[in-house]
Short mmCIF file of C-alpha atoms and ligand atoms in Angstrom, two decimals:
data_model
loop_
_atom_site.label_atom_id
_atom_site.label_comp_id
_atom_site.label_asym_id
_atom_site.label_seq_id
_atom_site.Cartn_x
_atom_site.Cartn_y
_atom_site.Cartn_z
CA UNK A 85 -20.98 -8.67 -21.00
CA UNK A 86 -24.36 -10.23 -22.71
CA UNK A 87 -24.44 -13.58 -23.78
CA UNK A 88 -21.52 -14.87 -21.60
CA UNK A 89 -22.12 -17.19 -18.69
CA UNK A 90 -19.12 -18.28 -16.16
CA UNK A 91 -18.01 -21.55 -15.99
CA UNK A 92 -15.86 -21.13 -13.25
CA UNK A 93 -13.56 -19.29 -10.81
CA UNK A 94 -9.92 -20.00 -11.10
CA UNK A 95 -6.90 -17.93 -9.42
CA UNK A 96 -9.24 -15.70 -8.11
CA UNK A 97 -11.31 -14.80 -11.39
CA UNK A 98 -14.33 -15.50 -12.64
CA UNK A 99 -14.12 -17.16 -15.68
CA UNK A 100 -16.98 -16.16 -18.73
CA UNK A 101 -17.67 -17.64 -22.03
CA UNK A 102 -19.57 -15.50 -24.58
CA UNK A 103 -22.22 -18.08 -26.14
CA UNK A 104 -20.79 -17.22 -29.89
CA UNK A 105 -17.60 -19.08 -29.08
CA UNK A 106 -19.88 -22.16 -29.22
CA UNK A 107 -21.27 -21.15 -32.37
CA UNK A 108 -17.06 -20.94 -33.77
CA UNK A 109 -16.46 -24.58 -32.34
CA UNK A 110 -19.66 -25.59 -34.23
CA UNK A 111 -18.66 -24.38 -37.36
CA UNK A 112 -15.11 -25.06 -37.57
CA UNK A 113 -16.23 -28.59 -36.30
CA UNK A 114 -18.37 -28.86 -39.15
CA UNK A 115 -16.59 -27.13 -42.43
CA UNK A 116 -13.70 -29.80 -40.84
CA UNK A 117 -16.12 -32.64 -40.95
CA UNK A 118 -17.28 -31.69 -44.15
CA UNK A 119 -13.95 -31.28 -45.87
CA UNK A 120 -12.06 -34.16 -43.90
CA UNK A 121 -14.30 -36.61 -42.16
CA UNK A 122 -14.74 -36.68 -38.48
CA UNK A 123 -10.68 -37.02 -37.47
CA UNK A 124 -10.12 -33.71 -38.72
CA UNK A 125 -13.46 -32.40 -37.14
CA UNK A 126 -11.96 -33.86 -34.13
CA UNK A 127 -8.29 -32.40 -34.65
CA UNK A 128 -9.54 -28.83 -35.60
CA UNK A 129 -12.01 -28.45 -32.53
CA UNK A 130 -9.13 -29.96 -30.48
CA UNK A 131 -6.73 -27.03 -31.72
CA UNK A 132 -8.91 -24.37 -31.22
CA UNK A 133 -9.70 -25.07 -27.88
CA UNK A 134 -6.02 -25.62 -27.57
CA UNK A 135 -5.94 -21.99 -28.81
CA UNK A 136 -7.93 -20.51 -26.56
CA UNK A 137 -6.67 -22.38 -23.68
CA UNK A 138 -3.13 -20.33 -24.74
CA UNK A 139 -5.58 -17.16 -25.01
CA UNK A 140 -7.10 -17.69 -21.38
CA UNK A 141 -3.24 -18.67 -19.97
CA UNK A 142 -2.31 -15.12 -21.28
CA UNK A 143 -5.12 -13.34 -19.91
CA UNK A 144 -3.82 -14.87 -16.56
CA UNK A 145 -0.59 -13.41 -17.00
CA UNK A 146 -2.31 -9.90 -17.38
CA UNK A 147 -4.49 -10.88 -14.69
CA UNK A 148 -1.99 -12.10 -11.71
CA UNK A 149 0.68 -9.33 -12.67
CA UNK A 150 -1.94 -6.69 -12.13
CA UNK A 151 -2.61 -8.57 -8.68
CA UNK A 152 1.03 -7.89 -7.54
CA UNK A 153 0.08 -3.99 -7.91
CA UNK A 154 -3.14 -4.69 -5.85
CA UNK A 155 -5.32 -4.84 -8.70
CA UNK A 156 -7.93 -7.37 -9.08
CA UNK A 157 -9.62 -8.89 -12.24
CA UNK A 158 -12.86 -9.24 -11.45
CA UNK A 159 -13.71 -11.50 -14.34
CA UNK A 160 -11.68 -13.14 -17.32
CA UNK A 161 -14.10 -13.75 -20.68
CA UNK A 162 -12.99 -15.51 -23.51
CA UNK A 163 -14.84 -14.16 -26.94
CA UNK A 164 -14.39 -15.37 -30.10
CA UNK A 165 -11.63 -13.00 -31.35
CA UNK A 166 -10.03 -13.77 -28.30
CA UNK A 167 -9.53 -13.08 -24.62
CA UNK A 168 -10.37 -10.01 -22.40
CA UNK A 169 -9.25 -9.73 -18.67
CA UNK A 170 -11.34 -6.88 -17.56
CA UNK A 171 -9.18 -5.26 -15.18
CA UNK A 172 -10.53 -2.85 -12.09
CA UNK A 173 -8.46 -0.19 -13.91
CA UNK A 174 -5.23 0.07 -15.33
CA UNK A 175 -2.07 0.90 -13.47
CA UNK A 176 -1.18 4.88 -14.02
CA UNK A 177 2.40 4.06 -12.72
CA UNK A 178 4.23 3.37 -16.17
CA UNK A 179 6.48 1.33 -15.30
CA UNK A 180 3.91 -1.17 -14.34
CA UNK A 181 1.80 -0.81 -16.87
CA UNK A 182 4.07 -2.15 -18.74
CA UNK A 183 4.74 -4.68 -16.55
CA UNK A 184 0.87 -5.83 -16.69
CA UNK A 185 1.15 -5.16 -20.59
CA UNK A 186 4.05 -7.59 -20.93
CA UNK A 187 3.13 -10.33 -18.87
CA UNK A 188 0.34 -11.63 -21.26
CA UNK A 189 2.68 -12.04 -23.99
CA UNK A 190 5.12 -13.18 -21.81
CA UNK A 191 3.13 -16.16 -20.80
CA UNK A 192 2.88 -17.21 -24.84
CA UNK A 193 6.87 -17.18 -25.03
CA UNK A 194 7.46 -19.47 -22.04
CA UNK A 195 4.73 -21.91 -23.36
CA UNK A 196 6.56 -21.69 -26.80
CA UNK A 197 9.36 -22.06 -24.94
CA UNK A 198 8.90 -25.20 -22.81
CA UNK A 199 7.06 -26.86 -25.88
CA UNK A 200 10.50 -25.59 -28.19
CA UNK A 201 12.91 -26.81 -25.76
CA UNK A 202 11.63 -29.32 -23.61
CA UNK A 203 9.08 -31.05 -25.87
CA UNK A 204 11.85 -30.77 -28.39
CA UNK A 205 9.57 -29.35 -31.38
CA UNK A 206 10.40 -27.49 -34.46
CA UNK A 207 8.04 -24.82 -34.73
CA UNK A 208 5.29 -25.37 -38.24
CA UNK A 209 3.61 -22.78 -40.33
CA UNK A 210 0.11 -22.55 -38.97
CA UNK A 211 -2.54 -25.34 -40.25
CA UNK A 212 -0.43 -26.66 -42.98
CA UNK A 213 -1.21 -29.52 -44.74
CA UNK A 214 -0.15 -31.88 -41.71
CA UNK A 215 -3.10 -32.41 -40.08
CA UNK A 216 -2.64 -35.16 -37.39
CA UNK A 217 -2.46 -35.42 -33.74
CA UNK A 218 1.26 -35.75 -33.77
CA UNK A 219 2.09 -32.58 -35.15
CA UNK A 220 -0.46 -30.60 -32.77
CA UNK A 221 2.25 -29.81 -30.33
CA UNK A 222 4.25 -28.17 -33.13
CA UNK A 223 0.86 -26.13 -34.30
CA UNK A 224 0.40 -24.93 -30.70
CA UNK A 225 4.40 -23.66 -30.26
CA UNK A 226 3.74 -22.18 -33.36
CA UNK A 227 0.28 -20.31 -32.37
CA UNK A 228 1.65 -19.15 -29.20
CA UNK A 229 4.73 -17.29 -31.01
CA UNK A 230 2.22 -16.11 -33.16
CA UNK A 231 0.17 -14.69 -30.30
CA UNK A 232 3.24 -13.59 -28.41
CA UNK A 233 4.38 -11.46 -31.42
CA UNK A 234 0.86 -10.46 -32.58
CA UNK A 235 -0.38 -8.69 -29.27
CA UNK A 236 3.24 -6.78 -29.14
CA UNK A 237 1.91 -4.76 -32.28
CA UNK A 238 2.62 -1.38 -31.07
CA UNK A 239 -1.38 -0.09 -31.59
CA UNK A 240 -4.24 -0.34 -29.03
CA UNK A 241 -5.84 -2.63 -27.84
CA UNK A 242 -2.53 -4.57 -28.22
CA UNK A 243 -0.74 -4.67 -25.65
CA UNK A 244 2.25 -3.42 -27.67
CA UNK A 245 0.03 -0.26 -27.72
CA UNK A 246 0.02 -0.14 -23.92
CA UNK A 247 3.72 -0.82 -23.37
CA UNK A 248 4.59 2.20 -25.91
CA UNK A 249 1.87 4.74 -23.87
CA UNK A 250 3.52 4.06 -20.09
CA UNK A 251 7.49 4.44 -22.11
CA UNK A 252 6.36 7.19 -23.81
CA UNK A 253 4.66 8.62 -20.61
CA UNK A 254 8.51 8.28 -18.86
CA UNK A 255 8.74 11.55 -21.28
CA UNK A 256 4.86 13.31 -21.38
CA UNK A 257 1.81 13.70 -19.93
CA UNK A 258 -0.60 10.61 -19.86
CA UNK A 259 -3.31 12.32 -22.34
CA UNK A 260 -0.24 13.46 -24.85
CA UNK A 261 1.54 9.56 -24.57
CA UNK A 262 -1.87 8.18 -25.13
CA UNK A 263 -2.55 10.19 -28.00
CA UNK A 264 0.73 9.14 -29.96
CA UNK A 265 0.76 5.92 -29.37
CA UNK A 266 -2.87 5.78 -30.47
CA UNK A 267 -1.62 7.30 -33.68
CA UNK A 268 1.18 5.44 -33.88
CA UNK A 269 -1.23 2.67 -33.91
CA UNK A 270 -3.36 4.17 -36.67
CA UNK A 271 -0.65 4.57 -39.01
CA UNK A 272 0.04 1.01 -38.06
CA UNK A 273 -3.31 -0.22 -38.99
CA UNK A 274 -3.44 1.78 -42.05
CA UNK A 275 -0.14 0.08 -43.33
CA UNK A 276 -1.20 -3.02 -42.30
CA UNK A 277 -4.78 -2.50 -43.83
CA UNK A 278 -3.16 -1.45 -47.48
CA UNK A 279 -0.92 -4.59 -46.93
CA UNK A 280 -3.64 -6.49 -47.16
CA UNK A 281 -5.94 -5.09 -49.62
CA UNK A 282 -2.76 -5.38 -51.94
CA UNK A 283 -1.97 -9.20 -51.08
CA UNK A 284 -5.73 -9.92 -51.43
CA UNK A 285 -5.40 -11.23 -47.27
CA UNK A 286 -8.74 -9.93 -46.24
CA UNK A 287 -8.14 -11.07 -42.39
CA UNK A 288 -5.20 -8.63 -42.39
CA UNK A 289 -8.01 -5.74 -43.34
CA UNK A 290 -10.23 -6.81 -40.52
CA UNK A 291 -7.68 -6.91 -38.25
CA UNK A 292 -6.83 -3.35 -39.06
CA UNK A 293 -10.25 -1.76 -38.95
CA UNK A 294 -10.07 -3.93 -35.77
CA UNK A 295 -7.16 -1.78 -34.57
CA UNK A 296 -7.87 1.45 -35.72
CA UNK A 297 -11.27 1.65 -33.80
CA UNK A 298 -9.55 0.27 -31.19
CA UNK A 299 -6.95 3.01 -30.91
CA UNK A 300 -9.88 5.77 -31.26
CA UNK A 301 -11.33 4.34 -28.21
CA UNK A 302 -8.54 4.03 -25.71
CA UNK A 303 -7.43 8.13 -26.81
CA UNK A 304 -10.82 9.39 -25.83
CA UNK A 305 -11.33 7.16 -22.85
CA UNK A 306 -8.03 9.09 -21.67
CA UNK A 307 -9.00 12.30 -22.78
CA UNK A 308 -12.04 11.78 -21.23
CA UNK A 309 -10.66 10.84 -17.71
CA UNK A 310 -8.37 14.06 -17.36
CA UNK A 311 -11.01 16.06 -18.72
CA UNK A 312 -12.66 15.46 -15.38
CA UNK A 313 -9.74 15.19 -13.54
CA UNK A 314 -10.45 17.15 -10.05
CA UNK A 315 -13.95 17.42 -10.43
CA UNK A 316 -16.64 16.33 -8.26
CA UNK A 317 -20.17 14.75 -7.36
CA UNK A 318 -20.22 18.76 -6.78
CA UNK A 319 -19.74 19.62 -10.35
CA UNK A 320 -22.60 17.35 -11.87
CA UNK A 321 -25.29 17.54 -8.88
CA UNK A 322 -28.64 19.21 -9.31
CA UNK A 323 -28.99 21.08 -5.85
CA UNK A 324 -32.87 23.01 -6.59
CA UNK A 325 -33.89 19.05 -6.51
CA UNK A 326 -37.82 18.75 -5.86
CA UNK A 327 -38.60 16.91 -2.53
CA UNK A 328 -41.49 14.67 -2.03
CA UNK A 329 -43.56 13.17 0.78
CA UNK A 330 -44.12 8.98 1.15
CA UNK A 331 -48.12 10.22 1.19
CA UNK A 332 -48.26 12.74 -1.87
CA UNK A 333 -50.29 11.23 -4.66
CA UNK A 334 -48.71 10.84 -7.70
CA UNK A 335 -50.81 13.94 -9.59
CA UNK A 336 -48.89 16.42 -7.01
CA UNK A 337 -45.48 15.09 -7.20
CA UNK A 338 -46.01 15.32 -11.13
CA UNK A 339 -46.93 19.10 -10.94
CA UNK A 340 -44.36 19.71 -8.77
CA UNK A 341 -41.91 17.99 -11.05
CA UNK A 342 -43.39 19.11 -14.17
CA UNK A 343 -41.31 22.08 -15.08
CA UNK A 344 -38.81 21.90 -12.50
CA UNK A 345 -34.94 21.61 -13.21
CA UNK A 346 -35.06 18.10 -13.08
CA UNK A 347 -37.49 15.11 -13.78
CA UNK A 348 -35.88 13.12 -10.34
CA UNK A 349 -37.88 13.84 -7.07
CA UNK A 350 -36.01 12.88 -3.85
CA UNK A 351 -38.83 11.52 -1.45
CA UNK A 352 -38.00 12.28 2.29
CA UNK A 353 -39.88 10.92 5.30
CA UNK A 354 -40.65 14.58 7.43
CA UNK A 355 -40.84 12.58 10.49
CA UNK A 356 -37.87 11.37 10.41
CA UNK A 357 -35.74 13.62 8.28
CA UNK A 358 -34.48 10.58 6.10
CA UNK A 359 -34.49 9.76 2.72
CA UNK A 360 -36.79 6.79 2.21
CA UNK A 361 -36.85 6.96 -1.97
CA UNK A 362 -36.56 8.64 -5.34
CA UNK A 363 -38.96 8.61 -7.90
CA UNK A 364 -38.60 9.99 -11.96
CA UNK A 365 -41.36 12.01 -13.72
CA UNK A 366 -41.43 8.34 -16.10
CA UNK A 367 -42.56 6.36 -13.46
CA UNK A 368 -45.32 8.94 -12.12
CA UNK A 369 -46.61 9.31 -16.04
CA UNK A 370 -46.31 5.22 -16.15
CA UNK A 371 -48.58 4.68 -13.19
CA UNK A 372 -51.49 7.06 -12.84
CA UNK A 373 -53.66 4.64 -11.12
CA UNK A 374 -50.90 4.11 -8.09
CA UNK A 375 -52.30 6.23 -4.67
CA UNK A 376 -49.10 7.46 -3.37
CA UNK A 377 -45.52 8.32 -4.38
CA UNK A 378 -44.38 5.56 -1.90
CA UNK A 379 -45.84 3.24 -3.95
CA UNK A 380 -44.10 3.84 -7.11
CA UNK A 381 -40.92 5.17 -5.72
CA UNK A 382 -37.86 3.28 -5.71
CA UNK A 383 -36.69 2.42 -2.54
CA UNK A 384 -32.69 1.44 -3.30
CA UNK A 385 -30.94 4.86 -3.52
CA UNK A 386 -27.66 5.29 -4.15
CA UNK A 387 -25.34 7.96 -2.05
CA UNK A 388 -22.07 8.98 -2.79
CA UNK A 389 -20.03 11.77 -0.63
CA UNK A 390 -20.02 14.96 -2.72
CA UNK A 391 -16.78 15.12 -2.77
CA UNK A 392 -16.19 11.70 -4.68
CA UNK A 393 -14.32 12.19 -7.83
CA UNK A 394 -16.53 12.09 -10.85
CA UNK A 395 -15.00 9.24 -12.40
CA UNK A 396 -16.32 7.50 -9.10
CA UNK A 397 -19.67 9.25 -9.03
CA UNK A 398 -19.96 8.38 -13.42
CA UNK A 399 -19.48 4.22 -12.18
CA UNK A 400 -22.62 4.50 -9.81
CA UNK A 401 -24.90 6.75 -11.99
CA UNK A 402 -24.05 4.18 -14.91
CA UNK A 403 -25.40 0.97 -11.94
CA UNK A 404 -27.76 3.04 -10.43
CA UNK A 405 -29.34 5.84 -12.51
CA UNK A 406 -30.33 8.31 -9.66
CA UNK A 407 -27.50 8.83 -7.02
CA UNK A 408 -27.51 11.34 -4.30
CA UNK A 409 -24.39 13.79 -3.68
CA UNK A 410 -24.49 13.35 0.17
CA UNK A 411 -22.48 15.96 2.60
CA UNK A 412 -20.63 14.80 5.59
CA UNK A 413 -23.29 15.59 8.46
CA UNK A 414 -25.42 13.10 6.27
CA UNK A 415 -27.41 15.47 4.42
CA UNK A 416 -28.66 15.41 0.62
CA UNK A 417 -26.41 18.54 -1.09
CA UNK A 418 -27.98 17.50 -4.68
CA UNK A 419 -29.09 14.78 -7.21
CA UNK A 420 -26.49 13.15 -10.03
CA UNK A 421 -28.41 11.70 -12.81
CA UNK A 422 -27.27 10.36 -16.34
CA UNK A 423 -28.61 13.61 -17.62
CA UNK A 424 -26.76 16.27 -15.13
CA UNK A 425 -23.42 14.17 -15.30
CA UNK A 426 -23.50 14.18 -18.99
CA UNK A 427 -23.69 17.75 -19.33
CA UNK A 428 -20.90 18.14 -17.36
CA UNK A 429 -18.65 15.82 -19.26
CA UNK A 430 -20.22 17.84 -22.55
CA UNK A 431 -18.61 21.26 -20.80
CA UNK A 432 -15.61 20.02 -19.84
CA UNK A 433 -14.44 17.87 -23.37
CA UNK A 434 -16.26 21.32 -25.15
CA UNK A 435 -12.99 23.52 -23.66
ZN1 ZN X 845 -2.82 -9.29 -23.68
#
């Protein structure tokens, strides 16, 4: 994600910041200071990191369950709207999703918990009129119930939303679970929304634009990834791709390229038989002084087998750009690019 730098690794993931979470200490540090002197500057930056220390703790319990399933978490990020574990995917096996789903929360209730029973206090309504250091442990049982009950909202991207897809997938397919609970979580959000705009509690609205989108987004992602469900590099390679030499200056590979299928030219070494580069029409038009192809081709080219699933081969064209469908005796069947991959997912979501 842009404008988020790591600060760490802990339990096995990396550990991001997005700079704008700076910019929410500064300013709640400051409207404090301005309204209450530097103690409650001090108190309210002290409660919202407490906050998102609760946020990141959660994320970990999202993060670790999904490990026991052999999932990593590459990287944890904490934004200013809170927390996002970005998961290598999602477990398809309901009953752990909801496993994974739950454990966030989970970790909210036992610090709630251990503050509520073992600290011994009586849970306050958030930022009242107490501010002091003293009754900080009572704000922070407080926010984590509040967080606890607040991501069990049955609507994506709660995790509510995600425990009601994997029960209702104990019933349907994926795609149709995903779609009602996504609705479910519309109507949700619309309640929720009105709510607000009646009681004049604009956060309320926010937070259900906030989940409606948010439900949109997780049905098509679904709806996306069985639309392409058992197809391949196959499906979304250009095979009539226009090959190239190292030594052809650029004005020749152009022609050649000029009204062909594709605007990708795979440059092969005839010596040796091997790829050495691919080069777009762009980068020809972009340097007409260069001497040969080999000068403006690029060299890193990406392969994958051409039977990879697309959902695989849609991961390296979005790193990579070009990526070549490659057969099992090693040789180039056809080239993937954004273009030809699109087109495919365009077919299959048009049926
Ligand atoms: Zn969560």
């Amino acid at each position: 994600m842009r404008w988020s730098f790591p600060i760490g690794r802990l339990l096995g993931s990396e550990l991001r910041i997005h700079g704008t979470f700076f910019l929410l200490l500064i300013w709640i540090g400051g409207a404090a200071f301005m309204a209450g002197g530097p103690n409650a500057a001090i108190y309210n930056i002290v409660y919202v990191l407490a906050l998102f220390a609760c946020v990141v703790a959660h994320e970990y319990g999202h993060a670790l369950m999904a490990r026991r399933f052999g999932i990593r978490t590459p990287d944890i990020t904490l934004l200013p709207i809170g927390g996002l574990a970005r998961l290598e995917r999602m477990p398809e096996k309901p009953g752990r999703e909801i496993l994974v789903a739950l454990a966030g929360p989970a970790v909210n209730v036992v610090i709630f918990a251990v503050l509520w029973l073992i600290v011994g206090v009586s849970p306050e309504p958030p930022l009242s009129d107490g501010l002091s250091f003293a009754s900080l442990p009572a704000q922070i049982a407080t926010l984590n119930l509040i967080l606890a009950l607040f991501n069990m909202i049955p609507a994506f991207p709660m995790d509510g939303g995600r425990v009601l897809r994997a029960f209702l997938s104990f019933f349907m397919k994926r795609v149709t679970a995903t779609r009602v609970a996504a609705l479910t979580g519309q109507a949700v959000a619309v309640l929720g929304g009105a709510y607000g705009l009646w009681t004049g509690q604009f956060i309320l609205v926010l937070i259900a634009v906030f989940i409606f989108m948010g439900a949109r987004a997780e049905s098509s992602d679904v709806q996306l990834r069985a639309s392409i469900e058992g197809r391949t590099a196959r499906d979304a390679m250009i095979e009539d791709y226009v090959v190239l030499r190292p030594g052809d200056g650029p004005e020749v590979a152009l022609q050649s390229l000029t009204g062909a299928a594709q605007s990708v030219g795979v440059v092969k070494d005839f010596a040796t038989g091997k790829v050495v580069g691919v080069v777009t029409r762009d980068a020809l038009r972009e340097n007409p002084g260069a001497e040969r192809v080999a000068d403006i081709m690029s060299r890193k080219v990406a392969g994958v087998p051409v039977t990879a699933p697309l959902g695989k081969v849609l991961q390296a064209v979005g790193r990579d750009r070009i990526v070549l469908a490659v057969t099992p005796q090693g040789d180039v069947a056809g080239v993937v690019t954004p273009e030809s991959a699109g087109a495919v997912i365009q077919g299959a979501q048009g049926r």
